[in-house]
mmCIF file of C-alpha atoms in Angstrom:
data_model
loop_
_atom_site.group_PDB
_atom_site.id
_atom_site.type_symbol
_atom_site.label_atom_id
_atom_site.label_comp_id
_atom_site.label_asym_id
_atom_site.label_seq_id
_atom_site.Cartn_x
_atom_site.Cartn_y
_atom_site.Cartn_z
ATOM 1 C CA MET A 1331 6.166 140.018 43.770
ATOM 2 C CA GLU A 1332 4.013 138.219 46.906
ATOM 3 C CA GLN A 1333 6.179 139.842 49.132
ATOM 4 C CA VAL A 1334 6.506 142.830 47.278
ATOM 5 C CA ASN A 1335 2.205 143.097 47.175
ATOM 6 C CA GLU A 1336 2.344 142.041 51.380
ATOM 7 C CA THR A 1337 4.237 145.440 52.304
ATOM 8 C CA LEU A 1338 2.264 148.050 49.930
ATOM 9 C CA VAL A 1339 0.788 150.768 51.723
ATOM 10 C CA ARG A 1340 -3.107 150.498 52.352
ATOM 11 C CA GLU A 1341 -3.516 153.442 54.431
ATOM 12 C CA PHE A 1342 -2.145 156.332 55.979
ATOM 13 C CA VAL A 1343 -1.848 157.547 59.411
ATOM 14 C CA PHE A 1344 -1.275 161.490 60.346
ATOM 15 C CA LEU A 1345 0.956 162.200 62.970
ATOM 16 C CA SER A 1346 0.688 165.757 62.996
ATOM 17 C CA PHE A 1347 -1.210 166.066 66.392
ATOM 18 C CA SER A 1348 -0.178 163.317 68.176
ATOM 19 C CA SER A 1349 2.222 165.056 70.342
ATOM 20 C CA LEU A 1350 -0.612 167.355 71.514
ATOM 21 C CA ALA A 1351 -2.581 164.588 73.066
ATOM 22 C CA GLY A 1352 -3.732 166.673 75.987
ATOM 23 C CA LEU A 1353 -4.953 169.609 74.014
ATOM 24 C CA GLN A 1354 -6.767 167.994 71.348
ATOM 25 C CA TRP A 1355 -10.529 168.483 73.134
ATOM 26 C CA LEU A 1356 -9.800 171.838 72.827
ATOM 27 C CA LEU A 1357 -7.825 172.156 69.543
ATOM 28 C CA PHE A 1358 -11.581 170.159 68.606
ATOM 29 C CA ILE A 1359 -13.459 172.973 70.268
ATOM 30 C CA VAL A 1360 -11.690 175.902 68.922
ATOM 31 C CA PHE A 1361 -11.354 174.486 65.049
ATOM 32 C CA LEU A 1362 -15.179 173.781 65.193
ATOM 33 C CA LEU A 1363 -16.329 176.764 66.404
ATOM 34 C CA LEU A 1364 -14.196 178.145 63.772
ATOM 35 C CA TYR A 1365 -15.434 175.826 61.104
ATOM 36 C CA LEU A 1366 -18.787 176.974 61.667
ATOM 37 C CA PHE A 1367 -18.496 179.973 62.007
ATOM 38 C CA THR A 1368 -16.954 179.937 58.483
ATOM 39 C CA LEU A 1369 -19.720 178.098 57.226
ATOM 40 C CA GLY A 1370 -22.309 180.377 58.476
ATOM 41 C CA THR A 1371 -20.213 183.809 57.343
ATOM 42 C CA ASN A 1372 -20.614 182.062 53.691
ATOM 43 C CA ALA A 1373 -23.841 180.838 53.644
ATOM 44 C CA ILE A 1374 -24.670 184.842 54.640
ATOM 45 C CA ILE A 1375 -22.595 186.053 52.011
ATOM 46 C CA ILE A 1376 -23.843 183.866 49.253
ATOM 47 C CA SER A 1377 -27.643 183.972 50.373
ATOM 48 C CA THR A 1378 -27.530 187.682 50.700
ATOM 49 C CA ILE A 1379 -26.133 188.091 46.956
ATOM 50 C CA VAL A 1380 -29.036 185.730 45.288
ATOM 51 C CA LEU A 1381 -31.530 187.265 47.400
ATOM 52 C CA VAL A 1382 -30.537 190.984 46.521
ATOM 53 C CA ARG A 1383 -30.777 192.048 43.178
ATOM 54 C CA ALA A 1384 -28.715 195.249 43.249
ATOM 55 C CA LEU A 1385 -25.453 192.638 44.250
ATOM 56 C CA HIS A 1386 -26.163 190.922 40.695
ATOM 57 C CA THR A 1387 -23.249 192.062 39.555
ATOM 58 C CA PRO A 1388 -20.170 190.820 38.127
ATOM 59 C CA MET A 1389 -18.150 191.623 40.955
ATOM 60 C CA TYR A 1390 -20.436 189.581 43.780
ATOM 61 C CA PHE A 1391 -20.891 187.029 41.091
ATOM 62 C CA PHE A 1392 -16.873 186.215 41.780
ATOM 63 C CA LEU A 1393 -17.555 186.741 45.542
ATOM 64 C CA ALA A 1394 -20.279 184.279 45.833
ATOM 65 C CA VAL A 1395 -17.808 181.780 43.401
ATOM 66 C CA LEU A 1396 -15.182 182.923 46.008
ATOM 67 C CA SER A 1397 -17.417 181.751 49.630
ATOM 68 C CA CYS A 1398 -18.242 178.563 47.551
ATOM 69 C CA SER A 1399 -15.147 177.673 47.401
ATOM 70 C CA GLU A 1400 -14.247 178.553 50.627
ATOM 71 C CA THR A 1401 -16.810 176.054 51.849
ATOM 72 C CA CYS A 1402 -16.098 173.280 49.902
ATOM 73 C CA TYR A 1403 -12.054 173.807 50.444
ATOM 74 C CA THR A 1404 -12.644 173.779 54.063
ATOM 75 C CA PHE A 1405 -15.101 170.615 53.392
ATOM 76 C CA VAL A 1406 -12.158 169.079 51.908
ATOM 77 C CA ILE A 1407 -10.323 169.206 55.519
ATOM 78 C CA VAL A 1408 -11.740 170.274 58.443
ATOM 79 C CA PRO A 1409 -14.141 167.578 58.544
ATOM 80 C CA LYS A 1410 -11.464 164.672 58.676
ATOM 81 C CA MET A 1411 -9.515 166.815 61.148
ATOM 82 C CA LEU A 1412 -12.188 167.642 63.645
ATOM 83 C CA THR A 1413 -12.636 163.349 63.351
ATOM 84 C CA ASP A 1414 -9.219 162.042 63.812
ATOM 85 C CA LEU A 1415 -8.972 164.687 66.845
ATOM 86 C CA LEU A 1416 -11.613 162.333 68.868
ATOM 87 C CA ALA A 1417 -10.240 159.250 67.522
ATOM 88 C CA GLN A 1418 -7.340 157.076 68.652
ATOM 89 C CA LYS A 1419 -6.012 155.783 65.401
ATOM 90 C CA LYS A 1420 -6.034 158.733 62.974
ATOM 91 C CA THR A 1421 -5.707 157.125 59.013
ATOM 92 C CA ILE A 1422 -6.888 157.935 56.390
ATOM 93 C CA SER A 1423 -7.113 154.790 53.278
ATOM 94 C CA PHE A 1424 -4.747 155.418 50.080
ATOM 95 C CA LEU A 1425 -7.284 156.073 47.614
ATOM 96 C CA GLY A 1426 -8.976 158.629 50.176
ATOM 97 C CA CYS A 1427 -5.713 160.509 50.602
ATOM 98 C CA ALA A 1428 -5.508 160.778 47.065
ATOM 99 C CA ILE A 1429 -9.278 161.814 46.880
ATOM 100 C CA GLN A 1430 -8.296 164.842 49.145
ATOM 101 C CA MET A 1431 -5.386 165.951 47.944
ATOM 102 C CA PHE A 1432 -7.082 166.111 44.310
ATOM 103 C CA THR A 1433 -9.777 168.237 45.794
ATOM 104 C CA PHE A 1434 -7.722 170.445 47.903
ATOM 105 C CA LEU A 1435 -5.046 171.123 45.164
ATOM 106 C CA PHE A 1436 -8.279 171.823 42.564
ATOM 107 C CA LEU A 1437 -9.804 174.104 44.820
ATOM 108 C CA GLY A 1438 -6.411 175.938 45.772
ATOM 109 C CA CYS A 1439 -5.419 176.476 41.855
ATOM 110 C CA SER A 1440 -8.618 177.503 40.904
ATOM 111 C CA HIS A 1441 -8.513 179.792 43.686
ATOM 112 C CA SER A 1442 -5.566 181.709 42.718
ATOM 113 C CA PHE A 1443 -7.162 181.493 39.274
ATOM 114 C CA LEU A 1444 -10.279 182.956 40.658
ATOM 115 C CA LEU A 1445 -8.064 185.821 42.340
ATOM 116 C CA ALA A 1446 -7.065 186.874 38.751
ATOM 117 C CA ALA A 1447 -10.715 186.994 37.548
ATOM 118 C CA MET A 1448 -11.732 189.517 39.981
ATOM 119 C CA GLY A 1449 -8.164 191.206 39.637
ATOM 120 C CA TYR A 1450 -9.605 191.487 35.588
ATOM 121 C CA ASP A 1451 -13.162 192.790 36.824
ATOM 122 C CA ARG A 1452 -11.820 195.553 39.075
ATOM 123 C CA TYR A 1453 -9.063 197.102 36.066
ATOM 124 C CA VAL A 1454 -12.270 196.415 33.491
ATOM 125 C CA ALA A 1455 -14.244 198.759 36.219
ATOM 126 C CA ILE A 1456 -11.785 200.999 36.704
ATOM 127 C CA CYS A 1457 -10.212 201.499 33.312
ATOM 128 C CA ASN A 1458 -13.037 200.812 31.145
ATOM 129 C CA PRO A 1459 -16.279 201.579 33.228
ATOM 130 C CA LEU A 1460 -18.303 202.850 29.880
ATOM 131 C CA ARG A 1461 -17.838 199.566 28.822
ATOM 132 C CA TYR A 1462 -17.543 197.639 32.039
ATOM 133 C CA THR A 1463 -21.085 195.693 30.972
ATOM 134 C CA VAL A 1464 -20.605 194.942 27.543
ATOM 135 C CA LEU A 1465 -17.489 193.259 28.648
ATOM 136 C CA MET A 1466 -18.074 192.165 31.724
ATOM 137 C CA GLY A 1467 -21.169 189.960 30.740
ATOM 138 C CA HIS A 1468 -22.605 187.357 32.241
ATOM 139 C CA GLY A 1469 -21.071 184.864 29.756
ATOM 140 C CA MET A 1470 -17.717 186.412 29.902
ATOM 141 C CA CYS A 1471 -17.745 185.878 34.135
ATOM 142 C CA VAL A 1472 -19.176 182.611 33.853
ATOM 143 C CA GLY A 1473 -16.518 181.693 30.870
ATOM 144 C CA LEU A 1474 -13.315 183.129 33.144
ATOM 145 C CA VAL A 1475 -14.803 181.026 36.627
ATOM 146 C CA ALA A 1476 -15.078 177.893 34.266
ATOM 147 C CA ALA A 1477 -11.529 178.879 32.748
ATOM 148 C CA ALA A 1478 -10.311 178.831 36.476
ATOM 149 C CA CYS A 1479 -11.430 175.432 37.616
ATOM 150 C CA ALA A 1480 -10.948 174.184 34.330
ATOM 151 C CA CYS A 1481 -6.847 175.199 34.457
ATOM 152 C CA GLY A 1482 -6.836 174.161 38.507
ATOM 153 C CA PHE A 1483 -9.054 170.440 37.387
ATOM 154 C CA ILE A 1484 -5.796 170.144 34.825
ATOM 155 C CA VAL A 1485 -3.289 171.246 37.118
ATOM 156 C CA ALA A 1486 -4.431 169.046 40.723
ATOM 157 C CA GLN A 1487 -4.876 166.162 38.035
ATOM 158 C CA ILE A 1488 -0.590 165.931 37.014
ATOM 159 C CA ILE A 1489 0.034 166.778 40.125
ATOM 160 C CA THR A 1490 -2.030 164.025 41.896
ATOM 161 C CA SER A 1491 -1.022 161.072 39.666
ATOM 162 C CA LEU A 1492 2.833 162.211 39.697
ATOM 163 C CA VAL A 1493 2.637 161.412 43.485
ATOM 164 C CA PHE A 1494 0.480 158.429 43.446
ATOM 165 C CA TYR A 1495 2.047 156.667 40.869
ATOM 166 C CA LEU A 1496 5.209 156.135 43.333
ATOM 167 C CA PRO A 1497 5.630 153.206 45.166
ATOM 168 C CA PHE A 1498 4.633 153.473 48.763
ATOM 169 C CA TYR A 1499 6.261 150.261 50.629
ATOM 170 C CA SER A 1500 7.891 151.165 53.938
ATOM 171 C CA SER A 1501 6.195 154.201 56.145
ATOM 172 C CA ASN A 1502 2.921 155.315 56.083
ATOM 173 C CA GLN A 1503 3.057 158.165 58.962
ATOM 174 C CA LEU A 1504 2.402 161.674 57.631
ATOM 175 C CA GLN A 1505 3.929 164.207 59.709
ATOM 176 C CA HIS A 1506 0.681 166.440 58.829
ATOM 177 C CA PHE A 1507 -3.376 166.567 59.286
ATOM 178 C CA PHE A 1508 -4.083 166.124 55.363
ATOM 179 C CA CYS A 1509 -2.268 164.053 52.796
ATOM 180 C CA ASP A 1510 -0.768 167.469 51.455
ATOM 181 C CA ILE A 1511 1.975 166.909 48.509
ATOM 182 C CA SER A 1512 5.053 167.426 50.746
ATOM 183 C CA PRO A 1513 4.078 165.080 53.709
ATOM 184 C CA VAL A 1514 3.152 162.630 51.244
ATOM 185 C CA LEU A 1515 6.112 162.396 49.065
ATOM 186 C CA LYS A 1516 8.382 162.017 52.131
ATOM 187 C CA VAL A 1517 6.991 159.047 52.541
ATOM 188 C CA ALA A 1518 7.134 157.494 49.642
ATOM 189 C CA SER A 1519 9.648 154.612 48.925
ATOM 190 C CA HIS A 1520 11.092 156.180 45.284
ATOM 191 C CA HIS A 1521 10.719 159.327 43.845
ATOM 192 C CA THR A 1522 12.812 160.895 40.706
ATOM 193 C CA HIS A 1523 14.205 164.140 40.471
ATOM 194 C CA PHE A 1524 11.989 164.750 37.278
ATOM 195 C CA SER A 1525 8.641 164.082 39.268
ATOM 196 C CA GLN A 1526 10.004 167.109 41.877
ATOM 197 C CA ILE A 1527 10.982 169.553 39.465
ATOM 198 C CA VAL A 1528 7.448 168.703 37.118
ATOM 199 C CA ILE A 1529 5.447 169.220 40.416
ATOM 200 C CA PHE A 1530 7.564 172.678 41.757
ATOM 201 C CA ILE A 1531 7.313 174.205 38.394
ATOM 202 C CA LEU A 1532 3.170 173.484 37.912
ATOM 203 C CA CYS A 1533 3.591 174.568 42.097
ATOM 204 C CA ALA A 1534 4.886 177.548 40.603
ATOM 205 C CA LEU A 1535 3.169 178.256 37.218
ATOM 206 C CA VAL A 1536 -0.382 178.162 39.178
ATOM 207 C CA LEU A 1537 1.415 181.040 41.891
ATOM 208 C CA VAL A 1538 3.045 183.253 39.508
ATOM 209 C CA ILE A 1539 0.911 183.404 36.501
ATOM 210 C CA PRO A 1540 -2.329 184.340 38.234
ATOM 211 C CA LEU A 1541 -0.043 186.755 40.196
ATOM 212 C CA LEU A 1542 1.221 188.167 37.304
ATOM 213 C CA LEU A 1543 -1.873 188.467 35.981
ATOM 214 C CA ILE A 1544 -3.070 190.279 38.866
ATOM 215 C CA LEU A 1545 0.228 192.981 39.351
ATOM 216 C CA VAL A 1546 -0.370 193.557 35.409
ATOM 217 C CA SER A 1547 -3.935 194.391 35.996
ATOM 218 C CA TYR A 1548 -2.825 196.755 39.743
ATOM 219 C CA ILE A 1549 -0.616 198.632 37.387
ATOM 220 C CA HIS A 1550 -2.789 199.837 35.009
ATOM 221 C CA ILE A 1551 -5.288 200.210 37.820
ATOM 222 C CA ILE A 1552 -2.996 202.871 39.496
ATOM 223 C CA SER A 1553 -2.537 204.206 36.707
ATOM 224 C CA ALA A 1554 -6.147 205.235 35.851
ATOM 225 C CA ILE A 1555 -6.623 206.216 39.304
ATOM 226 C CA HIS A 1556 -4.017 208.784 39.280
ATOM 227 C CA GLN A 1557 -5.758 210.403 36.452
ATOM 228 C CA PHE A 1558 -8.772 210.834 38.422
ATOM 229 C CA PRO A 1559 -9.585 214.985 39.131
ATOM 230 C CA SER A 1560 -10.888 214.259 42.744
ATOM 231 C CA THR A 1561 -9.750 213.026 46.004
ATOM 232 C CA LEU A 1562 -12.355 211.767 47.104
ATOM 233 C CA GLY A 1563 -12.823 209.522 43.249
ATOM 234 C CA ARG A 1564 -9.436 208.193 44.201
ATOM 235 C CA HIS A 1565 -10.335 207.061 47.367
ATOM 236 C CA LYS A 1566 -13.124 204.991 46.583
ATOM 237 C CA ALA A 1567 -11.364 203.374 43.783
ATOM 238 C CA PHE A 1568 -8.757 202.330 45.869
ATOM 239 C CA SER A 1569 -10.951 201.316 48.391
ATOM 240 C CA THR A 1570 -12.973 198.687 46.108
ATOM 241 C CA CYS A 1571 -9.385 197.281 45.410
ATOM 242 C CA ALA A 1572 -8.090 197.004 48.898
ATOM 243 C CA SER A 1573 -10.069 193.762 49.876
ATOM 244 C CA HIS A 1574 -9.032 191.767 46.636
ATOM 245 C CA LEU A 1575 -5.586 193.034 47.317
ATOM 246 C CA ILE A 1576 -5.170 192.088 51.379
ATOM 247 C CA VAL A 1577 -7.307 188.755 50.370
ATOM 248 C CA VAL A 1578 -4.384 188.369 47.182
ATOM 249 C CA THR A 1579 -1.623 188.847 49.793
ATOM 250 C CA VAL A 1580 -2.969 186.514 52.167
ATOM 251 C CA HIS A 1581 -3.035 183.471 49.431
ATOM 252 C CA TYR A 1582 0.011 183.925 47.675
ATOM 253 C CA GLY A 1583 1.940 184.769 50.581
ATOM 254 C CA CYS A 1584 0.622 181.287 52.670
ATOM 255 C CA ALA A 1585 1.118 179.564 49.904
ATOM 256 C CA SER A 1586 4.455 180.624 48.313
ATOM 257 C CA PHE A 1587 5.370 179.968 52.001
ATOM 258 C CA ILE A 1588 4.261 176.509 51.597
ATOM 259 C CA TYR A 1589 5.341 175.020 47.752
ATOM 260 C CA LEU A 1590 7.735 177.877 46.356
ATOM 261 C CA ARG A 1591 10.917 177.441 49.518
ATOM 262 C CA PRO A 1592 13.501 174.773 49.750
ATOM 263 C CA LYS A 1593 12.236 171.540 51.651
ATOM 264 C CA SER A 1594 14.872 171.420 53.778
ATOM 265 C CA ASN A 1595 14.195 175.392 55.978
ATOM 266 C CA PHE A 1596 11.180 174.717 57.762
ATOM 267 C CA SER A 1597 9.973 171.443 59.780
ATOM 268 C CA SER A 1598 7.477 169.390 59.783
ATOM 269 C CA SER A 1599 5.594 171.171 62.959
ATOM 270 C CA GLN A 1600 6.048 174.464 61.310
ATOM 271 C CA ASP A 1601 4.632 173.007 57.910
ATOM 272 C CA ALA A 1602 1.663 172.245 59.353
ATOM 273 C CA LEU A 1603 1.456 175.495 61.321
ATOM 274 C CA ILE A 1604 1.627 177.317 58.309
ATOM 275 C CA SER A 1605 -1.615 174.911 56.833
ATOM 276 C CA ILE A 1606 -3.973 175.540 59.438
ATOM 277 C CA SER A 1607 -3.343 179.438 58.671
ATOM 278 C CA TYR A 1608 -4.765 178.500 55.126
ATOM 279 C CA THR A 1609 -7.052 175.492 55.797
ATOM 280 C CA ILE A 1610 -8.964 177.218 58.819
ATOM 281 C CA LEU A 1611 -8.210 180.880 58.969
ATOM 282 C CA THR A 1612 -7.991 182.444 55.671
ATOM 283 C CA PRO A 1613 -11.673 180.811 54.223
ATOM 284 C CA LEU A 1614 -12.716 182.236 57.728
ATOM 285 C CA PHE A 1615 -11.028 185.651 57.142
ATOM 286 C CA ASN A 1616 -11.555 185.904 53.377
ATOM 287 C CA PRO A 1617 -15.382 186.466 52.872
ATOM 288 C CA MET A 1618 -15.391 188.807 56.037
ATOM 289 C CA ILE A 1619 -12.698 191.190 54.339
ATOM 290 C CA TYR A 1620 -14.366 191.621 50.945
ATOM 291 C CA SER A 1621 -18.585 191.580 52.980
ATOM 292 C CA LEU A 1622 -17.491 194.014 56.058
ATOM 293 C CA ARG A 1623 -15.169 196.353 53.763
ATOM 294 C CA ASN A 1624 -18.187 196.583 51.900
ATOM 295 C CA LYS A 1625 -20.904 199.387 52.167
ATOM 296 C CA GLU A 1626 -23.377 198.183 49.306
ATOM 297 C CA PHE A 1627 -23.363 194.577 50.865
ATOM 298 C CA LYS A 1628 -23.586 195.788 54.364
ATOM 299 C CA SER A 1629 -26.463 197.656 53.274
ATOM 300 C CA ALA A 1630 -28.265 194.783 51.639
ATOM 301 C CA LEU A 1631 -27.718 192.525 54.617
ATOM 302 C CA ARG A 1632 -29.566 195.057 56.619
ATOM 303 C CA ARG A 1633 -32.103 194.842 54.121
ATOM 304 C CA VAL A 1634 -32.611 191.102 54.003
ATOM 305 C CA VAL A 1635 -32.228 190.906 57.708
ATOM 306 C CA GLY A 1636 -35.011 193.094 57.994
ATOM 307 C CA ARG A 1637 -37.359 191.269 55.810
ATOM 308 C CA THR A 1638 -36.718 188.090 57.689
ATOM 309 C CA ILE A 1639 -37.380 189.585 61.204
#
């Protein structure tokens, strides 16, 4: 027993950027600027929605929650990654790895269900406009966000428990820049097919169920829009949904690439490259897509800036 305890893994080493030693300062500067821009963009969006009373509607409530989620999402991964880019030894404790994985999964899963809630909001706004304020009251909006967080918490708790219940005796080197499911499973000394199947099914459910709800919402939305008498009305209705559809496509596209494909199809370096897209670039572009395509938000932002000046 003493010999086994001495070989237990107490920390993990990230190797994702080890082959890019000459570029680590450049990567640090690029990722730091992107991270600061993401924080600044989300802070502006949240502040504008809070300060402008005209934006106190369900759609902007969900946008503010989305911006908070994106900010927390990057905070879990990017600061540690930036620190590691400047460090000789890129390590994380066993407990720290488990906490990072749980928080990342919690926010990512909640994000999936939040997008489904936003799809339902668009469905009610277009298909039942006269009852919109009744059906999408404050209590309903808070309830949808709470349900999304609860689902994310449960899934993250189960997956993290299944992964870190496994024994880690031999290798502690992760071919990644944060504690994602696949790279951690690869260094486990022993893992059953049962745990892998459960993790895959949970990941599939987190992606498929919200996506199906979104598809059902948009089937009804498209059917309702085609019944609009004016071309202008149809164009305006489609434009309010375009931002949501873009964000849904990017989110589910990247997540499906990572979690729903056969593990032998891509190398660890390709996994890391795809992960950078949804941990750094997606949180940067998602709020911008929503805000910059929205004339009402841009008008509100100009008023806030004008008052500040």
